[in-house]
Coordinates of C-alpha atoms in Angstrom, one line a residue:
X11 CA -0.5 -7.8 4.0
X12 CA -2.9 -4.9 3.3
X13 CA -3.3 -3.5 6.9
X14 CA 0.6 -4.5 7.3
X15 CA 1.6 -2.3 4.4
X16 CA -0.8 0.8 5.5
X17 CA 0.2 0.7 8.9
X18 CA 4.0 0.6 7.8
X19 CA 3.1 3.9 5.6
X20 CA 1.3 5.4 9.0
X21 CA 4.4 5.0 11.0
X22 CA 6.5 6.1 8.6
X23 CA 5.6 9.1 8.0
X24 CA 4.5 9.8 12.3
X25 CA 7.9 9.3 12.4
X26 CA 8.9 12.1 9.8
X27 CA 7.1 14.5 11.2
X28 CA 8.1 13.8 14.9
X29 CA 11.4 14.7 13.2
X30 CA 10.4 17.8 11.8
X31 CA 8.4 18.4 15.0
X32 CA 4.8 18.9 13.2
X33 CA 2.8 16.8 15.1
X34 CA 3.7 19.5 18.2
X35 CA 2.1 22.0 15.7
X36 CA -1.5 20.8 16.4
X37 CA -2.2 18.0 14.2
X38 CA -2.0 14.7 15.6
X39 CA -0.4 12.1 14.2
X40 CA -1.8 9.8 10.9
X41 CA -4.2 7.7 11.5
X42 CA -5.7 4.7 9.6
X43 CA -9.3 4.7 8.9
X44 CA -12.3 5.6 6.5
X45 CA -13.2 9.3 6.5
X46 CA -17.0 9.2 7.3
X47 CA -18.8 6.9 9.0
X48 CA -22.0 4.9 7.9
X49 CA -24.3 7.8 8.9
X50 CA -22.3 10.2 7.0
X51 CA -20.4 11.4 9.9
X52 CA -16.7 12.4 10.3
X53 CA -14.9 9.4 11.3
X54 CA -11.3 11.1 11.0
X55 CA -11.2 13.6 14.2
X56 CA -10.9 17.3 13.8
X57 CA -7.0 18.1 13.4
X58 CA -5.9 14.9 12.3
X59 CA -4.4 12.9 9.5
X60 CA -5.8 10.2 7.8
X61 CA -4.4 8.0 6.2
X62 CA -7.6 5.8 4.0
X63 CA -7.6 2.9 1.6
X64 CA -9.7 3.9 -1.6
X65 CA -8.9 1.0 -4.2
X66 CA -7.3 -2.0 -4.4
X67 CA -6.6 -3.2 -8.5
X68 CA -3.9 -6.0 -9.5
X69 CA -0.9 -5.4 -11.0
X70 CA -2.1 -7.8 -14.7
X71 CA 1.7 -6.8 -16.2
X72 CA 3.9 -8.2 -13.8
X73 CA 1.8 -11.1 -13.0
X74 CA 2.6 -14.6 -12.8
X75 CA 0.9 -17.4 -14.5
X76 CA 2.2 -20.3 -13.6
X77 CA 2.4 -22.1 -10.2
X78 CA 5.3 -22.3 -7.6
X79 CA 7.1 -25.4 -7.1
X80 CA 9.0 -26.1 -3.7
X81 CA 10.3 -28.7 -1.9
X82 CA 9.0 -28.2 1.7
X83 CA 10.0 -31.4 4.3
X84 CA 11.0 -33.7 1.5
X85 CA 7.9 -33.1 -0.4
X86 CA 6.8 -31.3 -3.8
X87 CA 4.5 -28.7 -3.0
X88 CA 2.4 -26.5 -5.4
X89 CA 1.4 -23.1 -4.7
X90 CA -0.8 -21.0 -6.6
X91 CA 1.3 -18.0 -8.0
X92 CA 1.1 -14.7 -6.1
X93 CA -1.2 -11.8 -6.7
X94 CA 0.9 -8.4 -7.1
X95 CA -1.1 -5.8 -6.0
X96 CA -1.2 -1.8 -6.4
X97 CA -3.1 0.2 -3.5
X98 CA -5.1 3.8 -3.8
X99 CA -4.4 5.1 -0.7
X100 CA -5.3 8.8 0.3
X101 CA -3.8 11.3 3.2
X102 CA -6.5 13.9 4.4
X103 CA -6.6 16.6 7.1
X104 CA -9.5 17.6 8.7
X105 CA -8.6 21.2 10.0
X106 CA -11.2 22.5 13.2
X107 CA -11.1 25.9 11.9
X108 CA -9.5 28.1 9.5
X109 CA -6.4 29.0 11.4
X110 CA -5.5 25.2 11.6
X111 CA -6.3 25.4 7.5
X112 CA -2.2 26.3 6.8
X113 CA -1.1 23.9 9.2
X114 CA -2.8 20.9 7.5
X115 CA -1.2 22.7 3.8
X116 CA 2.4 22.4 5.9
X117 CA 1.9 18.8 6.9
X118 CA 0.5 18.0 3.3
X119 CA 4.0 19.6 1.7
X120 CA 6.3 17.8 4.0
X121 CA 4.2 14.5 3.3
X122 CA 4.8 15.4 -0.7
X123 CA 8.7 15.7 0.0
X124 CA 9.1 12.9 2.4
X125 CA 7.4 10.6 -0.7
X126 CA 9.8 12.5 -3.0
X127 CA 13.0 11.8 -1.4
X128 CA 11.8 8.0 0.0
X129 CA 9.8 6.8 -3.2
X130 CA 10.5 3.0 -2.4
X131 CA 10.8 1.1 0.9
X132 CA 12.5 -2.5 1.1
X133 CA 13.2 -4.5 4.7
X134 CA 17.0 -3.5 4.2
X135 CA 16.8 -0.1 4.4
X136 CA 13.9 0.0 6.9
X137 CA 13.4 -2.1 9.6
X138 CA 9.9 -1.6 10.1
X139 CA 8.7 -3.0 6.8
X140 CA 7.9 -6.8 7.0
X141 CA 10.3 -8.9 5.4
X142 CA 7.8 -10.8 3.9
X143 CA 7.0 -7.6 1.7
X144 CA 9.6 -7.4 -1.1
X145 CA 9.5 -3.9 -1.8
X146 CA 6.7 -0.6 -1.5
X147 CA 7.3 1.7 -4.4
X148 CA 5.2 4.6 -3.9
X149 CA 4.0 7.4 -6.5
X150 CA 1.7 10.4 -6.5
X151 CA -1.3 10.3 -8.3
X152 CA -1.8 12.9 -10.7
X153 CA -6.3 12.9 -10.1
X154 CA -8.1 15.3 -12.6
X155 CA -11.1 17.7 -11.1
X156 CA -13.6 15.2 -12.1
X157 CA -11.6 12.4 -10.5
X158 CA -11.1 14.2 -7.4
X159 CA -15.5 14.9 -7.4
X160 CA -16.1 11.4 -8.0
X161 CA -13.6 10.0 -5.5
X162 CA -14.9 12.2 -2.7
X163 CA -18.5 11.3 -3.7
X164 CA -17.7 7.5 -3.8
X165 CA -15.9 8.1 -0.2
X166 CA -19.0 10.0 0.7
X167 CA -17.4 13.0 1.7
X168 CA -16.6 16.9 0.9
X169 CA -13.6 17.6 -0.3
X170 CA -10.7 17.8 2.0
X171 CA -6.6 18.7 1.8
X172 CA -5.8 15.4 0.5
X173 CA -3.3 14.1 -1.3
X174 CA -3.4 10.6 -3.2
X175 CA -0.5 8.1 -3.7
X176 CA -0.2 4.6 -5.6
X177 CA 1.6 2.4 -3.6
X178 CA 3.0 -0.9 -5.7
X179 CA 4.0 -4.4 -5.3
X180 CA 1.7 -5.7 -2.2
X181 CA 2.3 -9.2 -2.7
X182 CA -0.6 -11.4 -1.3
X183 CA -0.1 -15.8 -1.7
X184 CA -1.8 -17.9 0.2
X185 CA 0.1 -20.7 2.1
X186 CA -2.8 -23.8 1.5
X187 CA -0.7 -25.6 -1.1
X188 CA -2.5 -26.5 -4.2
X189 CA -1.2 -30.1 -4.5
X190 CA 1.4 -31.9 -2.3
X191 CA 3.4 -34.6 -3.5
X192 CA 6.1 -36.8 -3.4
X193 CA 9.4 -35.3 -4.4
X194 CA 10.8 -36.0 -8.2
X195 CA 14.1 -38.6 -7.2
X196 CA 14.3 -40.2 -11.3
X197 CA 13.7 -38.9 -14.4
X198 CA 14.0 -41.5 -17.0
X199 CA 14.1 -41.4 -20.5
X200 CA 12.7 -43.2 -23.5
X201 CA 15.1 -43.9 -26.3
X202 CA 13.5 -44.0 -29.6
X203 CA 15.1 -46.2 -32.3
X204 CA 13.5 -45.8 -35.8

């Protein structure tokens, strides 16, 4: 469900700004990825858009303690409940040179307003978004100076037009059952006299 939801995100926005014809203006379109590689080296290319995964925490409020009960070809079957999830995910440019530097500030602002006036995502309204994802709220992250160092040092990177974004409710289950059984067909009760 991660890459399903990130790559949803990708597409979403390529397609926002092949509307407002910015990826003619010499930025290619968003890509998925880390930004450096393990030697330290760019792994976004010059003039693009990345789009990067930096945490992954669950969502402990809205989570579910007990297990799922279904009946699934006439038997009871027990899953475990599902893990909500909330995703870190960043969208840097990496501008060649300095004239390229307000183009990546352009494509930064549209991605800012496209977020603003499409906040949350659900199958209905968008096609593209597996059904088997309930809903993608997503949310700017408001990161201090010190955040913003140590993130870019954990990512082992310089600092780069970026812009980060929470993006709730990835809901991950898995399908192995947890007990399988025959289905409940009585229920008796116990009648006691005193």
């Amino acid at each position: 469900m991660l890459d399903i939801a990130i790559k949803f995100l990708a597409d979403e926005v390529n397609t926002h700004l092949k509307k407002r014809a910015l990826s003619a203006s010499g930025l290619g379109e968003v890509v998925t990825g880390q930004i450096v590689d393990d030697a330290g080296k760019w792994a976004t290319a010059a003039d693009s858009i990345g789009l990067t995964l930096v945490n992954i925490e669950e969502d402990r409020i809205m989570r579910e303690h007990l297990p799922e009960h279904a009946y699934v070809n006439g038997s009871h079957v027990v899953l475990q409940p599902e893990i909500k999830l909330n995703l870190s995910v960043l969208f840097h440019t990496r501008p060649s040179k300095a004239d390229k530097y307000e183009q990546s500030l352009r494509f930064l602002s549209n991605l800012i307003t496209f977020f603003q006036a499409h906040p949350v995502f659900t199958p209905e309204e968008y096609p593209g978004l597996d059904p088997r994802i309930n809903k993608l709220i997503v949310e700017m992250l408001a990161l201090s100076t010190e955040q913003l160092n140590q993130m870019w040092a954990y990512l082992g990177s310089k600092y780069l037009p970026s812009v980060a974004y929470r993006v709730r409710m990835v809901l991950l289950q898995d399908v192995e059952p947890q007990s399988i059984g025959k289905p409940i067909t009585i229920i008796e009760t116990a009648l006691h006299n005193k």
